[in-house]
Short mmCIF file of C-alpha atoms in Angstrom, two decimals:
data_model
loop_
_atom_site.label_atom_id
_atom_site.label_comp_id
_atom_site.label_asym_id
_atom_site.label_seq_id
_atom_site.Cartn_x
_atom_site.Cartn_y
_atom_site.Cartn_z
CA ASP A 1 26.34 -120.58 -77.73
CA THR A 2 28.63 -117.37 -77.16
CA ASP A 3 28.45 -116.34 -80.95
CA ARG A 4 24.30 -116.85 -80.38
CA SER A 5 24.34 -114.83 -77.35
CA ARG A 6 26.42 -111.80 -78.56
CA GLY A 7 24.25 -112.06 -81.57
CA LEU A 8 21.13 -111.80 -79.36
CA GLY A 9 22.82 -109.11 -77.81
CA ASP A 10 23.35 -106.99 -80.96
CA VAL A 11 19.63 -107.23 -81.80
CA TYR A 12 18.72 -106.34 -78.37
CA LYS A 13 20.93 -103.14 -78.49
CA ARG A 14 19.52 -102.33 -82.10
CA GLN A 15 16.03 -102.58 -80.75
CA THR A 16 16.87 -100.55 -78.12
CA TYR A 17 18.39 -97.66 -80.25
CA ILE A 18 15.55 -97.67 -82.88
CA CYS A 19 13.24 -97.47 -79.82
CA THR A 20 14.63 -94.66 -78.07
CA PHE A 21 15.41 -92.84 -81.71
CA MET A 22 11.34 -93.40 -81.74
CA MET A 23 10.60 -92.06 -78.78
CA LYS A 24 12.76 -89.08 -79.72
CA LEU A 25 10.96 -88.39 -82.79
CA ASN A 26 7.27 -88.81 -81.09
CA LYS A 27 8.34 -85.97 -78.62
CA ILE A 28 9.62 -83.99 -81.33
CA GLY A 29 6.15 -84.41 -83.32
CA VAL A 30 4.23 -83.91 -80.11
CA ALA A 31 6.03 -80.65 -79.55
CA ALA A 32 5.92 -79.55 -82.81
CA PHE A 33 2.21 -80.36 -83.05
CA VAL A 34 1.50 -78.43 -79.87
CA ASN A 35 3.43 -75.26 -80.76
CA VAL A 36 1.48 -75.31 -84.14
CA SER A 37 -1.92 -75.74 -82.30
CA VAL A 38 -0.88 -73.12 -80.05
CA GLU A 39 -0.02 -70.72 -83.01
CA LYS A 40 -3.11 -71.51 -84.52
CA LEU A 41 -5.23 -70.75 -81.72
CA ARG A 42 -3.45 -67.40 -80.75
CA ASN A 43 -3.95 -66.23 -84.57
CA GLN A 44 -7.70 -67.10 -84.13
CA THR A 45 -7.96 -65.35 -80.85
CA VAL A 46 -6.36 -62.40 -82.52
CA THR A 47 -8.54 -62.66 -85.20
CA ILE A 48 -11.80 -63.27 -83.21
CA LEU A 49 -10.62 -59.97 -80.88
CA THR A 50 -9.73 -57.84 -84.21
CA ARG A 51 -12.99 -58.66 -86.08
CA GLY A 52 -14.98 -57.88 -82.57
CA PHE A 53 -13.39 -54.79 -81.90
CA ARG A 54 -14.36 -53.70 -85.73
CA TYR A 55 -17.81 -54.62 -85.31
CA ILE A 56 -18.12 -52.86 -82.02
CA PHE A 57 -16.66 -49.54 -83.80
CA LEU A 58 -18.70 -49.95 -86.85
CA ILE A 59 -21.90 -50.68 -84.78
CA THR A 60 -21.11 -48.01 -82.52
CA PHE A 61 -20.54 -45.65 -85.54
CA GLY A 62 -23.58 -46.75 -87.14
CA TYR A 63 -25.73 -46.19 -84.47
CA LEU A 64 -24.42 -42.41 -83.57
CA LEU A 65 -25.31 -41.58 -87.38
CA LEU A 66 -28.14 -43.16 -87.72
CA TYR A 67 -29.99 -42.04 -84.33
CA PRO A 68 -30.81 -38.84 -85.54
CA PHE A 69 -32.70 -40.09 -88.39
CA ILE A 70 -34.54 -42.91 -86.37
CA TYR A 71 -35.92 -40.57 -83.85
CA ILE A 72 -37.17 -38.35 -86.55
CA LEU A 73 -38.55 -41.22 -88.38
CA ILE A 74 -40.38 -42.88 -85.24
CA ASN A 75 -41.46 -39.41 -83.86
CA SER A 76 -42.81 -38.36 -86.93
CA PHE A 77 -45.63 -41.03 -87.13
CA LYS A 78 -46.21 -40.52 -83.11
CA SER A 79 -49.64 -39.11 -81.36
CA ALA A 80 -49.53 -36.91 -78.32
CA SER A 81 -50.86 -39.27 -76.26
CA ASP A 82 -47.54 -41.85 -77.04
CA TYR A 83 -45.81 -38.90 -75.58
CA TYR A 84 -47.34 -39.03 -72.20
CA ASP A 85 -47.29 -42.67 -72.03
CA PRO A 86 -44.39 -43.76 -70.12
CA THR A 87 -44.45 -47.31 -71.51
CA VAL A 88 -43.68 -45.90 -74.99
CA VAL A 89 -39.71 -45.48 -75.82
CA TRP A 90 -38.87 -45.86 -79.51
CA VAL A 91 -42.01 -47.96 -80.76
CA PRO A 92 -45.54 -46.05 -81.06
CA LYS A 93 -48.61 -47.57 -79.55
CA HIS A 94 -50.72 -45.43 -82.15
CA ILE A 95 -49.33 -44.73 -85.39
CA VAL A 96 -50.68 -41.69 -86.91
CA THR A 97 -50.09 -39.53 -90.30
CA ASP A 98 -51.58 -36.54 -89.00
CA ASN A 99 -48.28 -35.01 -88.44
CA LEU A 100 -47.10 -35.71 -92.18
CA LYS A 101 -50.59 -33.98 -93.35
CA ALA A 102 -50.02 -30.80 -91.34
CA ALA A 103 -46.34 -30.78 -92.13
CA TRP A 104 -47.03 -31.14 -96.39
CA GLN A 105 -49.39 -28.69 -96.12
CA ALA A 106 -47.34 -26.43 -93.82
CA LEU A 107 -44.59 -27.06 -96.21
CA GLU A 108 -46.68 -26.51 -99.54
CA PHE A 109 -44.79 -29.39 -100.89
CA PRO A 110 -45.72 -29.39 -104.53
CA THR A 111 -45.09 -25.51 -105.14
CA ALA A 112 -41.75 -25.52 -102.67
CA PHE A 113 -41.03 -29.33 -104.65
CA ARG A 114 -40.92 -27.86 -107.90
CA SER A 115 -39.16 -24.71 -106.94
CA THR A 116 -36.50 -26.76 -105.15
CA VAL A 117 -36.24 -28.54 -108.91
CA ILE A 118 -35.85 -25.79 -110.67
CA ASN A 119 -33.56 -23.86 -108.38
CA GLY A 120 -31.61 -26.31 -107.14
CA VAL A 121 -31.39 -29.48 -109.15
CA ILE A 122 -30.85 -28.01 -112.18
CA PRO A 123 -28.17 -25.75 -110.98
CA SER A 124 -26.35 -28.83 -109.84
CA ILE A 125 -26.62 -30.21 -113.22
CA LEU A 126 -25.09 -27.40 -114.75
CA GLN A 127 -22.55 -27.39 -112.19
CA PHE A 128 -22.00 -31.24 -112.55
CA CYS A 129 -21.14 -30.20 -116.23
CA THR A 130 -19.40 -26.68 -116.69
CA CYS A 131 -17.29 -27.00 -113.69
CA ALA A 132 -15.91 -30.70 -115.38
CA VAL A 133 -14.53 -28.34 -118.65
CA TYR A 134 -13.21 -25.80 -116.42
CA GLY A 135 -11.32 -28.63 -114.10
CA TYR A 136 -10.09 -29.97 -117.57
CA GLY A 137 -8.40 -26.92 -118.95
CA LEU A 138 -7.07 -25.85 -115.70
CA ALA A 139 -5.58 -29.29 -115.05
CA ARG A 140 -4.16 -29.45 -118.76
CA PHE A 141 -3.21 -26.50 -120.49
CA LYS A 142 -1.11 -23.73 -119.61
CA PHE A 143 -1.78 -20.22 -120.47
CA ARG A 144 -0.92 -16.91 -119.19
CA GLY A 145 -3.15 -16.10 -116.12
CA ARG A 146 -3.54 -19.80 -115.14
CA SER A 147 -2.03 -18.98 -111.57
CA ILE A 148 -4.34 -16.19 -110.89
CA LEU A 149 -7.37 -18.36 -111.71
CA PHE A 150 -6.13 -20.86 -109.14
CA ALA A 151 -5.65 -17.99 -106.47
CA ALA A 152 -8.95 -16.66 -107.35
CA MET A 153 -10.41 -20.16 -107.22
CA PHE A 154 -9.24 -20.76 -103.92
CA LEU A 155 -10.33 -17.47 -102.62
CA ASN A 156 -13.80 -18.29 -103.68
CA ILE A 157 -13.54 -21.37 -101.42
CA LEU A 158 -12.57 -19.41 -98.43
CA VAL A 159 -14.62 -16.16 -98.68
CA PRO A 160 -18.11 -16.84 -97.35
CA VAL A 161 -21.09 -15.95 -99.27
CA THR A 162 -22.37 -13.59 -96.93
CA ILE A 163 -19.59 -11.27 -97.38
CA LEU A 164 -20.20 -10.74 -101.26
CA ILE A 165 -24.08 -11.16 -100.94
CA VAL A 166 -24.62 -7.55 -101.25
CA PRO A 167 -22.88 -6.30 -104.57
CA THR A 168 -24.03 -10.04 -106.17
CA TYR A 169 -27.54 -8.83 -105.23
CA VAL A 170 -26.79 -5.53 -107.14
CA ASN A 171 -25.26 -7.06 -110.04
CA PHE A 172 -28.38 -9.38 -110.46
CA GLN A 173 -30.70 -6.35 -110.03
CA TYR A 174 -29.03 -4.52 -112.85
CA VAL A 175 -27.42 -6.97 -114.65
CA ASP A 176 -25.06 -4.97 -117.05
CA PHE A 177 -21.97 -5.90 -119.03
CA LEU A 178 -19.00 -2.90 -118.08
CA GLY A 179 -21.77 -0.21 -117.64
CA ALA A 180 -23.06 -0.41 -121.63
CA LEU A 181 -26.55 -0.96 -120.58
CA LYS A 182 -26.08 1.85 -118.04
CA LEU A 183 -24.77 4.41 -120.31
CA ILE A 184 -27.69 3.63 -123.16
CA SER A 185 -30.42 3.76 -119.96
CA GLY A 186 -28.84 7.06 -119.30
CA LEU A 187 -29.61 8.18 -122.89
CA ALA A 188 -33.12 6.59 -123.26
CA GLY A 189 -34.32 8.10 -120.35
CA LYS A 190 -35.80 4.53 -119.09
CA GLU A 191 -33.88 1.65 -117.48
CA LEU A 192 -32.95 -1.11 -119.82
CA ARG A 193 -31.08 -3.27 -117.75
CA PRO A 194 -32.67 -6.55 -116.61
CA SER A 195 -33.34 -7.95 -113.68
CA PHE A 196 -32.45 -11.80 -112.52
CA ILE A 197 -34.04 -11.33 -108.87
CA ASP A 198 -36.99 -13.45 -108.73
CA THR A 199 -35.63 -15.91 -111.33
CA PRO A 200 -33.78 -19.01 -111.69
CA LEU A 201 -31.10 -17.18 -113.78
CA VAL A 202 -29.82 -15.86 -110.20
CA PHE A 203 -28.60 -19.88 -109.76
CA TYR A 204 -28.26 -20.73 -113.76
CA VAL A 205 -25.78 -17.89 -115.12
CA PRO A 206 -23.26 -18.44 -112.03
CA ALA A 207 -23.43 -22.03 -112.51
CA LEU A 208 -22.70 -22.10 -115.96
CA LEU A 209 -20.16 -19.21 -115.56
CA GLY A 210 -18.23 -21.53 -112.94
CA VAL A 211 -19.15 -19.30 -109.80
CA GLY A 212 -22.32 -21.02 -108.25
CA LEU A 213 -22.43 -22.59 -104.83
CA LYS A 214 -19.34 -24.29 -104.23
CA SER A 215 -18.14 -24.14 -107.67
CA ALA A 216 -14.96 -23.36 -107.06
CA LEU A 217 -14.61 -26.58 -104.73
CA TYR A 218 -15.87 -28.77 -107.65
CA ILE A 219 -13.61 -27.37 -110.28
CA CYS A 220 -10.61 -28.21 -107.87
CA ILE A 221 -11.82 -32.01 -107.72
CA TYR A 222 -12.33 -32.04 -111.24
CA SER A 223 -8.95 -30.93 -111.53
CA GLN A 224 -7.15 -32.92 -109.14
CA PHE A 225 -8.57 -35.79 -110.56
CA PHE A 226 -8.06 -35.10 -114.18
CA LYS A 227 -3.96 -34.49 -113.33
CA THR A 228 -3.87 -38.21 -112.04
CA LEU A 229 -4.90 -39.15 -115.85
CA PRO A 230 -2.33 -40.72 -118.08
CA ARG A 231 -1.46 -38.07 -120.65
CA GLU A 232 -1.07 -41.42 -123.43
CA LEU A 233 -4.95 -41.31 -123.70
CA GLU A 234 -4.97 -38.00 -124.95
CA GLU A 235 -1.97 -38.48 -127.11
CA ALA A 236 -3.74 -41.35 -128.53
CA ALA A 237 -6.68 -39.35 -129.35
CA TRP A 238 -4.58 -36.50 -130.76
CA ILE A 239 -2.70 -38.90 -132.88
CA ASP A 240 -6.32 -40.28 -134.09
CA GLY A 241 -7.40 -36.41 -135.48
CA ALA A 242 -9.32 -35.83 -132.21
CA GLY A 243 -8.90 -31.96 -131.37
CA PRO A 244 -9.31 -30.82 -127.53
CA TYR A 245 -13.00 -30.56 -127.23
CA LYS A 246 -13.50 -34.04 -128.89
CA THR A 247 -10.94 -35.69 -126.70
CA PHE A 248 -12.62 -34.20 -123.29
CA ILE A 249 -16.31 -35.69 -124.63
CA LYS A 250 -14.79 -39.08 -125.84
CA ILE A 251 -12.12 -39.62 -123.83
CA ILE A 252 -12.07 -37.44 -120.19
CA ALA A 253 -15.51 -37.24 -119.27
CA PRO A 254 -16.57 -40.95 -119.69
CA SER A 255 -13.16 -41.66 -117.41
CA SER A 256 -14.14 -39.25 -114.57
CA GLY A 257 -16.99 -41.31 -113.47
CA SER A 258 -15.80 -41.11 -109.63
CA ALA A 259 -15.07 -37.61 -109.71
CA GLY A 260 -18.25 -36.78 -111.61
CA ILE A 261 -20.61 -38.58 -109.25
CA THR A 262 -19.02 -36.96 -106.29
CA VAL A 263 -19.47 -33.40 -107.59
CA LEU A 264 -23.12 -34.36 -108.48
CA ILE A 265 -23.76 -35.76 -104.91
CA PHE A 266 -21.95 -32.84 -103.06
CA SER A 267 -23.63 -30.13 -105.63
CA VAL A 268 -27.33 -31.71 -104.85
CA ILE A 269 -26.95 -31.81 -101.35
CA TRP A 270 -25.80 -28.45 -101.04
CA ASN A 271 -28.11 -26.64 -103.30
CA TRP A 272 -31.06 -28.60 -101.72
CA SER A 273 -30.21 -27.63 -98.38
CA ASP A 274 -29.07 -24.00 -98.93
CA TYR A 275 -31.51 -21.65 -97.75
CA TYR A 276 -29.58 -18.23 -97.45
CA LEU A 277 -29.65 -17.67 -101.09
CA PRO A 278 -33.20 -18.60 -101.99
CA GLN A 279 -34.50 -16.54 -99.30
CA ILE A 280 -32.40 -13.45 -100.33
CA TYR A 281 -33.12 -13.81 -104.19
CA PHE A 282 -37.02 -14.57 -104.26
CA SER A 283 -40.01 -13.09 -102.35
CA GLU A 284 -42.14 -15.95 -103.23
CA ASN A 285 -42.36 -19.57 -104.49
CA TYR A 286 -39.86 -20.45 -102.27
CA PRO A 287 -37.92 -23.93 -102.22
CA LEU A 288 -38.51 -26.55 -99.64
CA SER A 289 -35.04 -25.25 -97.70
CA VAL A 290 -36.43 -21.85 -97.05
CA MET A 291 -40.10 -23.16 -96.06
CA LEU A 292 -38.90 -25.28 -93.16
CA ASN A 293 -36.53 -22.47 -91.97
CA ARG A 294 -39.60 -20.60 -91.89
CA PHE A 295 -41.84 -23.15 -91.12
CA ARG A 296 -43.10 -21.56 -87.44
CA TYR A 297 -44.66 -19.17 -89.82
CA SER A 298 -46.38 -21.54 -92.14
CA LEU A 299 -47.56 -24.01 -89.26
CA GLY A 300 -48.96 -20.92 -87.14
CA SER A 301 -51.43 -20.06 -89.96
CA ILE A 302 -52.56 -23.70 -89.96
CA MET A 303 -52.55 -24.60 -86.18
CA GLY A 304 -53.01 -21.22 -84.83
CA TYR A 305 -50.06 -20.88 -82.69
CA TYR A 306 -46.22 -20.46 -83.42
CA ILE A 307 -43.50 -22.66 -82.35
CA GLU A 308 -42.31 -20.60 -79.47
CA GLU A 309 -45.87 -21.29 -78.24
CA ALA A 310 -46.10 -24.94 -79.05
CA ASN A 311 -46.86 -28.22 -77.77
CA VAL A 312 -46.13 -31.59 -78.21
CA ALA A 313 -47.95 -31.95 -81.36
CA SER A 314 -46.23 -28.91 -82.87
CA THR A 315 -42.83 -30.81 -82.10
CA TYR A 316 -43.75 -33.99 -83.89
CA VAL A 317 -45.27 -32.01 -87.02
CA ILE A 318 -41.48 -30.12 -87.43
CA LEU A 319 -40.15 -33.54 -87.41
CA ALA A 320 -42.53 -34.97 -89.90
CA ALA A 321 -41.00 -31.59 -91.96
CA CYS A 322 -37.75 -32.71 -91.67
CA LEU A 323 -38.61 -36.36 -92.70
CA ILE A 324 -40.11 -35.12 -96.04
CA PHE A 325 -37.58 -32.67 -96.59
CA LEU A 326 -34.61 -35.32 -96.00
CA LEU A 327 -36.64 -38.46 -98.07
CA PRO A 328 -36.05 -37.29 -101.66
CA LEU A 329 -32.17 -36.46 -100.88
CA LEU A 330 -31.89 -40.15 -99.29
CA ILE A 331 -33.36 -41.88 -102.20
CA PHE A 332 -31.59 -39.74 -104.34
CA TYR A 333 -28.22 -40.97 -102.39
CA LEU A 334 -29.36 -44.40 -102.42
CA ILE A 335 -29.53 -44.57 -106.16
CA VAL A 336 -26.45 -42.48 -107.11
CA GLN A 337 -24.31 -44.76 -104.31
CA ARG A 338 -24.80 -47.81 -106.52
CA LYS A 339 -23.38 -45.69 -109.50
CA PHE A 340 -20.75 -44.26 -107.96
CA ILE A 341 -19.73 -47.72 -106.58
CA ALA A 342 -20.10 -49.18 -109.91
CA SER A 343 -18.08 -45.95 -111.69
CA ILE A 344 -14.98 -46.73 -109.64
CA SER A 345 -14.31 -49.93 -110.84
CA THR A 346 -14.86 -48.84 -114.36
CA THR A 347 -12.82 -45.64 -114.42
CA GLY A 348 -10.28 -45.56 -116.98
CA LEU A 349 -12.21 -48.47 -118.86
CA VAL A 350 -14.68 -46.77 -120.86
CA GLY A 351 -14.15 -44.73 -124.09
#
């Protein structure tokens, strides 16, 4: 009996130890589960707050950027009665196209658009091509006077166009090369120097020579981009027998997709929006930027009053003119933006 009691006591002790051990394991497991749950909840909370703050910031910033365009778009189709209606805030009750028709007529859109393409878009394409060549030369080749050219390039960025407009206009009015044509004109007794004024050459020639509108900035963009390309690409082309020109056309130019699209976007936008130089160089066939700047005179000839004496209707016509001016740029940007994103992923893999 004593041995039996002693054996039962040992069994009881073992069961007690096992139960105690299991209870401790259970407590540890519960604590670990609680810690994991708390940590997971904390991470989820931080993620939700971060995403919420991000969305709030993007929506607010996007609204600030889109508000002017939304305002122009909505008010371009409003009628005068909607303006005086206190219940109309954003969505008009009467959608009219009279504002767009009047703006189209005042802008002389077909003629102005053709002039904008000839005097704005084509020089942008020329800048897109020639600035790449000049930027590659400054980035890859070392020659005497290279630092002077860099200094002149940055000086061209810093100096406003208005400071140089008088000598530039005189040079375009009497095109000459080192005074040779002036001397011949004096001997011949009549003016032989050609004039570029009122012709697209006032924009084509500077674009070809790398001194057009913002050309120095585009050259700088190209130059800095070409410096990041590995020289092994050019060395491999040279080993295969390609010269500098073939290397640029076959290897470097296809690899400069992101920089090229950036330059093209900037160039088209700046040339499209510039009204100062076309207003100086042309006396007729103005582009859209000049027509928009002179819109009050054109609108006065159509409606019978000037903007200073305008009512609500003329204000909506002005907004419609701004919408017409912006739409081609927006369409161009939407098209090029897709190519810009695609060019980033393929840069360095083409050619």
